Amino acid sequence: MNTDTLILRRPDDWHVHLRDGDMLAAVAHYTARQFARAIVMPNLAPPITTVAAAESYRNRIRLALPEGTDFTPLMTAYLTDDSDPGEIAHGHAAGVFTAAKLYPANATTNSAHGVTDIANIRPVLERMERIGMVLCVHGEVTDTNVDIFDREAVFIERILEPLTRDFPALKIVLEHITSQQAAEFVADAGETIAATITPHHCLINRNAMFAGGLRPHAYCLPVAKRERHRIAVRAAATSGDAGFFLGTDSAPHPRGAKESDCGCAGIFNAPYALEMYASIFEEDGALDRLEGFASENGPRFYGLPLNEGTVTLQRTETKVPDVLDAGEAQIVPFLAHETLGWSVRHQSPSSSRT
Ligand code: NCD
Ligand code: ZN
C-alpha cells in the first residue's frame, strides 16, 4: 500500500444524526462527502415512529443534498412503549426501516418518548428476531442513582446480557461504545452482537471535558470515560474483529445549545470523520484494517451488499475550522483548530478498484 494515498472501498456510517430543517441542510453533505450510506438516527422531535414519517424524512434528506449525490440514507424506527410489531415489520419489509432503535427513556437528546421498560417491547423484539431486523441500542441505564460513568457497564449487566439470552438470534448493535466492559462484552459475544465506535471515543477520555475549564464540545452521551476505557475501545476498533465497525454518532447542536447552563450532549464530527479514523488506525499501525472497520464489517453484519467504488484519502494536512455555519446557527466541530494528517480527496461511486 502506498502510504501517501489510501484507497478504500467506499465506507458507510452506521450511526449518524442528520437532524432536520436548516440543520439537516447544513450538515448532510459532510456525511455524503465521505460515506455511501448511513444509518440515520430517528430522534427528531417528534421521533420517527412510523413508516410514513421515515419515508418523508428520507425524502427530506435526499432533497437536502445536491442533485446527483450518490448517498443512501438508511432509516431507523424509534421504539416506544407503544411500538406496534406490525408497523416495524412492515417498514422493514418495504425497505424503509433498516433497523429499529432502542433509546431507554430519557437516556439522551430527544429520548423522552423512549422505552421505559424493555418488557414493553418484547413483542416487537420477538418479531425483529424472527425477520432478522437489526436492533440498535443506546446502552445506558437511566437510573440517576447509577454514576454517569458506570451507566453503560450497568446497562450491559442489567439489560443487554439478559436480552441476548432471551433473544439469542436477535441482531443487536451496541451503539457508540465507551467502556472496556462494552468492548469485552461484544468481543466475547457471538455473531449476533456488534458495536459501533466513534472517532471521539478513540481520541478523548473524560479529562477532555475539564481541560482548563468546562468544555461543552467534548460532552456527548455515552460520556467519555477514563483513559483505560478509551484504550480498550480504540483497541477494539483497530483489532480487525468483525464485530466492530464505524459509526460516528455525529450529533450537531447549535453552539448556543452546547455553551449553555444545561448544555446538550452531542459531538459534531461529521466534517472530517474519515480523516480522524485514518489517523487513529495509522497511529496504531493498523491502516490495513481500516477498510474492514469502515467498509466491510458493517454491511456484513446488517446483511447488506458491500459498496462498489472507492474513496481516496491523501496524506495532506486538513485544518479543522473553529466553527461552521448552519443556517442562522453555528456549530463547533470536534477537534476545532486542530490539524489532521489526512484528507479525503474524492469518491468514485462506480469505478472498480485498481
Ligand atoms: C445524540 C443527539 O444529540 O441526538 N447525542 C449524543 O451525545 N450522542 C443522541 C445520542 O446518540 O445519544
Ligand atoms: Zn447517537
PDB file of C-alpha atoms in Angstrom, residues 53-189:
ATOM      1  CA  ALA A  53     -42.659   9.516   8.891  1.00  0.00           C
ATOM      2  CA  ALA A  54     -39.473   7.675   7.925  1.00  0.00           C
ATOM      3  CA  GLU A  55     -40.276   7.877   4.214  1.00  0.00           C
ATOM      4  CA  SER A  56     -40.947  11.553   4.427  1.00  0.00           C
ATOM      5  CA  TYR A  57     -37.758  12.149   6.453  1.00  0.00           C
ATOM      6  CA  ARG A  58     -35.771  10.104   3.918  1.00  0.00           C
ATOM      7  CA  ASN A  59     -37.091  12.389   1.175  1.00  0.00           C
ATOM      8  CA  ARG A  60     -36.104  15.487   3.105  1.00  0.00           C
ATOM      9  CA  ILE A  61     -32.585  14.076   3.484  1.00  0.00           C
ATOM     10  CA  ARG A  62     -32.337  13.434  -0.258  1.00  0.00           C
ATOM     11  CA  LEU A  63     -33.629  16.925  -1.015  1.00  0.00           C
ATOM     12  CA  ALA A  64     -31.072  18.447   1.349  1.00  0.00           C
ATOM     13  CA  LEU A  65     -28.240  17.085  -0.821  1.00  0.00           C
ATOM     14  CA  PRO A  66     -27.142  18.446  -4.193  1.00  0.00           C
ATOM     15  CA  GLU A  67     -28.846  16.676  -7.064  1.00  0.00           C
ATOM     16  CA  GLY A  68     -26.972  13.611  -8.214  1.00  0.00           C
ATOM     17  CA  THR A  69     -25.317  12.976  -4.832  1.00  0.00           C
ATOM     18  CA  ASP A  70     -24.760   9.251  -4.541  1.00  0.00           C
ATOM     19  CA  PHE A  71     -25.781   8.717  -0.925  1.00  0.00           C
ATOM     20  CA  THR A  72     -28.340   6.356   0.564  1.00  0.00           C
ATOM     21  CA  PRO A  73     -29.921   7.212   3.910  1.00  0.00           C
ATOM     22  CA  LEU A  74     -30.835   4.037   5.810  1.00  0.00           C
ATOM     23  CA  MET A  75     -33.734   4.791   8.085  1.00  0.00           C
ATOM     24  CA  THR A  76     -34.460   3.621  11.618  1.00  0.00           C
ATOM     25  CA  ALA A  77     -37.628   3.309  13.664  1.00  0.00           C
ATOM     26  CA  TYR A  78     -37.660   4.898  17.102  1.00  0.00           C
ATOM     27  CA  LEU A  79     -39.066   2.334  19.529  1.00  0.00           C
ATOM     28  CA  THR A  80     -41.530   3.443  22.183  1.00  0.00           C
ATOM     29  CA  ASP A  81     -43.571   1.581  24.783  1.00  0.00           C
ATOM     30  CA  ASP A  82     -46.393   1.526  22.224  1.00  0.00           C
ATOM     31  CA  SER A  83     -44.468   0.377  19.150  1.00  0.00           C
ATOM     32  CA  ASP A  84     -46.506  -1.975  17.004  1.00  0.00           C
ATOM     33  CA  PRO A  85     -44.649  -5.067  15.767  1.00  0.00           C
ATOM     34  CA  GLY A  86     -46.724  -4.970  12.572  1.00  0.00           C
ATOM     35  CA  GLU A  87     -45.650  -1.400  11.722  1.00  0.00           C
ATOM     36  CA  ILE A  88     -41.983  -2.119  12.394  1.00  0.00           C
ATOM     37  CA  ALA A  89     -42.020  -5.353  10.361  1.00  0.00           C
ATOM     38  CA  HIS A  90     -43.966  -3.738   7.540  1.00  0.00           C
ATOM     39  CA  GLY A  91     -41.447  -0.889   7.362  1.00  0.00           C
ATOM     40  CA  HIS A  92     -38.607  -3.398   7.239  1.00  0.00           C
ATOM     41  CA  ALA A  93     -40.240  -5.491   4.510  1.00  0.00           C
ATOM     42  CA  ALA A  94     -40.955  -2.326   2.499  1.00  0.00           C
ATOM     43  CA  GLY A  95     -37.272  -1.350   2.580  1.00  0.00           C
ATOM     44  CA  VAL A  96     -37.902   1.749   4.682  1.00  0.00           C
ATOM     45  CA  PHE A  97     -36.695   0.695   8.140  1.00  0.00           C
ATOM     46  CA  THR A  98     -33.235  -0.832   8.011  1.00  0.00           C
ATOM     47  CA  ALA A  99     -33.162  -1.114  11.803  1.00  0.00           C
ATOM     48  CA  ALA A 100     -35.022  -0.082  14.934  1.00  0.00           C
ATOM     49  CA  LYS A 101     -33.508   1.972  17.717  1.00  0.00           C
ATOM     50  CA  LEU A 102     -33.915   1.417  21.415  1.00  0.00           C
ATOM     51  CA  TYR A 103     -33.479   4.549  23.486  1.00  0.00           C
ATOM     52  CA  PRO A 104     -34.073   3.926  27.164  1.00  0.00           C
ATOM     53  CA  ALA A 105     -36.494   6.746  28.082  1.00  0.00           C
ATOM     54  CA  ASN A 106     -34.604   9.958  28.883  1.00  0.00           C
ATOM     55  CA  ALA A 107     -31.156   8.472  28.300  1.00  0.00           C
ATOM     56  CA  THR A 108     -30.082  11.204  25.876  1.00  0.00           C
ATOM     57  CA  THR A 109     -31.125  14.005  23.480  1.00  0.00           C
ATOM     58  CA  ASN A 110     -34.766  13.676  22.349  1.00  0.00           C
ATOM     59  CA  SER A 111     -35.320  10.368  24.093  1.00  0.00           C
ATOM     60  CA  ALA A 112     -38.282  11.359  26.274  1.00  0.00           C
ATOM     61  CA  HIS A 113     -40.503   9.046  24.230  1.00  0.00           C
ATOM     62  CA  GLY A 114     -38.092   6.144  24.591  1.00  0.00           C
ATOM     63  CA  VAL A 115     -38.786   2.781  26.156  1.00  0.00           C
ATOM     64  CA  THR A 116     -39.499   2.867  29.904  1.00  0.00           C
ATOM     65  CA  ASP A 117     -39.187  -0.899  30.406  1.00  0.00           C
ATOM     66  CA  ILE A 118     -37.744  -3.401  27.968  1.00  0.00           C
ATOM     67  CA  ALA A 119     -40.649  -5.733  28.836  1.00  0.00           C
ATOM     68  CA  ASN A 120     -42.932  -3.317  26.984  1.00  0.00           C
ATOM     69  CA  ILE A 121     -41.296  -4.048  23.634  1.00  0.00           C
ATOM     70  CA  ARG A 122     -40.990  -7.828  23.879  1.00  0.00           C
ATOM     71  CA  PRO A 123     -43.488  -8.432  21.065  1.00  0.00           C
ATOM     72  CA  VAL A 124     -41.511  -6.083  18.811  1.00  0.00           C
ATOM     73  CA  LEU A 125     -38.216  -7.770  19.668  1.00  0.00           C
ATOM     74  CA  GLU A 126     -39.708 -11.223  19.025  1.00  0.00           C
ATOM     75  CA  ARG A 127     -40.829 -10.100  15.590  1.00  0.00           C
ATOM     76  CA  MET A 128     -37.487  -8.450  14.807  1.00  0.00           C
ATOM     77  CA  GLU A 129     -35.644 -11.585  15.826  1.00  0.00           C
ATOM     78  CA  ARG A 130     -37.848 -13.647  13.517  1.00  0.00           C
ATOM     79  CA  ILE A 131     -37.403 -11.394  10.469  1.00  0.00           C
ATOM     80  CA  GLY A 132     -33.686 -10.720  11.040  1.00  0.00           C
ATOM     81  CA  MET A 133     -34.067  -6.975  11.638  1.00  0.00           C
ATOM     82  CA  VAL A 134     -31.242  -5.223  13.485  1.00  0.00           C
ATOM     83  CA  LEU A 135     -31.829  -3.593  16.874  1.00  0.00           C
ATOM     84  CA  CYS A 136     -29.621  -0.554  17.530  1.00  0.00           C
ATOM     85  CA  VAL A 137     -29.209   0.132  21.217  1.00  0.00           C
ATOM     86  CA  HIS A 138     -28.297   3.218  23.201  1.00  0.00           C
ATOM     87  CA  GLY A 139     -26.691   1.266  26.013  1.00  0.00           C
ATOM     88  CA  GLU A 140     -27.050   3.299  29.173  1.00  0.00           C
ATOM     89  CA  VAL A 141     -29.310   2.849  32.170  1.00  0.00           C
ATOM     90  CA  THR A 142     -31.185   5.978  33.136  1.00  0.00           C
ATOM     91  CA  ASP A 143     -31.261   5.310  36.871  1.00  0.00           C
ATOM     92  CA  THR A 144     -29.935   8.558  38.329  1.00  0.00           C
ATOM     93  CA  ASN A 145     -28.584   6.619  41.293  1.00  0.00           C
ATOM     94  CA  VAL A 146     -26.079   4.974  38.983  1.00  0.00           C
ATOM     95  CA  ASP A 147     -22.935   7.042  38.488  1.00  0.00           C
ATOM     96  CA  ILE A 148     -22.960   8.502  34.976  1.00  0.00           C
ATOM     97  CA  PHE A 149     -19.589   6.905  34.183  1.00  0.00           C
ATOM     98  CA  ASP A 150     -20.982   3.454  35.077  1.00  0.00           C
ATOM     99  CA  ARG A 151     -24.234   3.640  33.157  1.00  0.00           C
ATOM    100  CA  GLU A 152     -23.017   1.707  30.131  1.00  0.00           C
ATOM    101  CA  ALA A 153     -21.480  -1.109  32.153  1.00  0.00           C
ATOM    102  CA  VAL A 154     -24.610  -1.373  34.296  1.00  0.00           C
ATOM    103  CA  PHE A 155     -26.790  -1.448  31.172  1.00  0.00           C
ATOM    104  CA  ILE A 156     -24.794  -4.410  29.884  1.00  0.00           C
ATOM    105  CA  GLU A 157     -25.307  -6.292  33.141  1.00  0.00           C
ATOM    106  CA  ARG A 158     -28.926  -5.419  33.791  1.00  0.00           C
ATOM    107  CA  ILE A 159     -30.430  -5.156  30.310  1.00  0.00           C
ATOM    108  CA  LEU A 160     -28.215  -6.321  27.468  1.00  0.00           C
ATOM    109  CA  GLU A 161     -26.969  -9.578  28.866  1.00  0.00           C
ATOM    110  CA  PRO A 162     -30.492 -10.821  29.736  1.00  0.00           C
ATOM    111  CA  LEU A 163     -31.730  -9.543  26.360  1.00  0.00           C
ATOM    112  CA  THR A 164     -29.186 -11.634  24.484  1.00  0.00           C
ATOM    113  CA  ARG A 165     -30.254 -14.680  26.479  1.00  0.00           C
ATOM    114  CA  ASP A 166     -33.963 -14.071  25.834  1.00  0.00           C
ATOM    115  CA  PHE A 167     -33.475 -13.317  22.140  1.00  0.00           C
ATOM    116  CA  PRO A 168     -30.440 -15.352  21.103  1.00  0.00           C
ATOM    117  CA  ALA A 169     -30.944 -14.795  17.370  1.00  0.00           C
ATOM    118  CA  LEU A 170     -31.739 -11.065  17.562  1.00  0.00           C
ATOM    119  CA  LYS A 171     -29.076  -8.972  15.820  1.00  0.00           C
ATOM    120  CA  ILE A 172     -28.036  -6.183  18.189  1.00  0.00           C
ATOM    121  CA  VAL A 173     -25.670  -3.273  17.664  1.00  0.00           C
ATOM    122  CA  LEU A 174     -24.464  -1.740  20.909  1.00  0.00           C
ATOM    123  CA  GLU A 175     -24.002   1.808  19.673  1.00  0.00           C
ATOM    124  CA  HIS A 176     -21.081   4.136  20.326  1.00  0.00           C
ATOM    125  CA  ILE A 177     -19.329   2.007  22.937  1.00  0.00           C
ATOM    126  CA  THR A 178     -17.239   3.843  25.511  1.00  0.00           C
ATOM    127  CA  SER A 179     -16.046   1.275  28.032  1.00  0.00           C
ATOM    128  CA  GLN A 180     -13.778  -1.691  28.446  1.00  0.00           C
ATOM    129  CA  GLN A 181     -16.806  -3.687  29.629  1.00  0.00           C
ATOM    130  CA  ALA A 182     -18.622  -2.980  26.358  1.00  0.00           C
ATOM    131  CA  ALA A 183     -15.599  -3.806  24.217  1.00  0.00           C
ATOM    132  CA  GLU A 184     -15.124  -7.089  26.078  1.00  0.00           C
ATOM    133  CA  PHE A 185     -18.814  -7.966  26.006  1.00  0.00           C
ATOM    134  CA  VAL A 186     -19.002  -7.560  22.240  1.00  0.00           C
ATOM    135  CA  ALA A 187     -15.679  -9.306  21.589  1.00  0.00           C
ATOM    136  CA  ASP A 188     -16.808 -12.294  23.641  1.00  0.00           C
ATOM    137  CA  ALA A 189     -20.359 -12.404  22.279  1.00  0.00           C
TER     138      ALA A 189
END
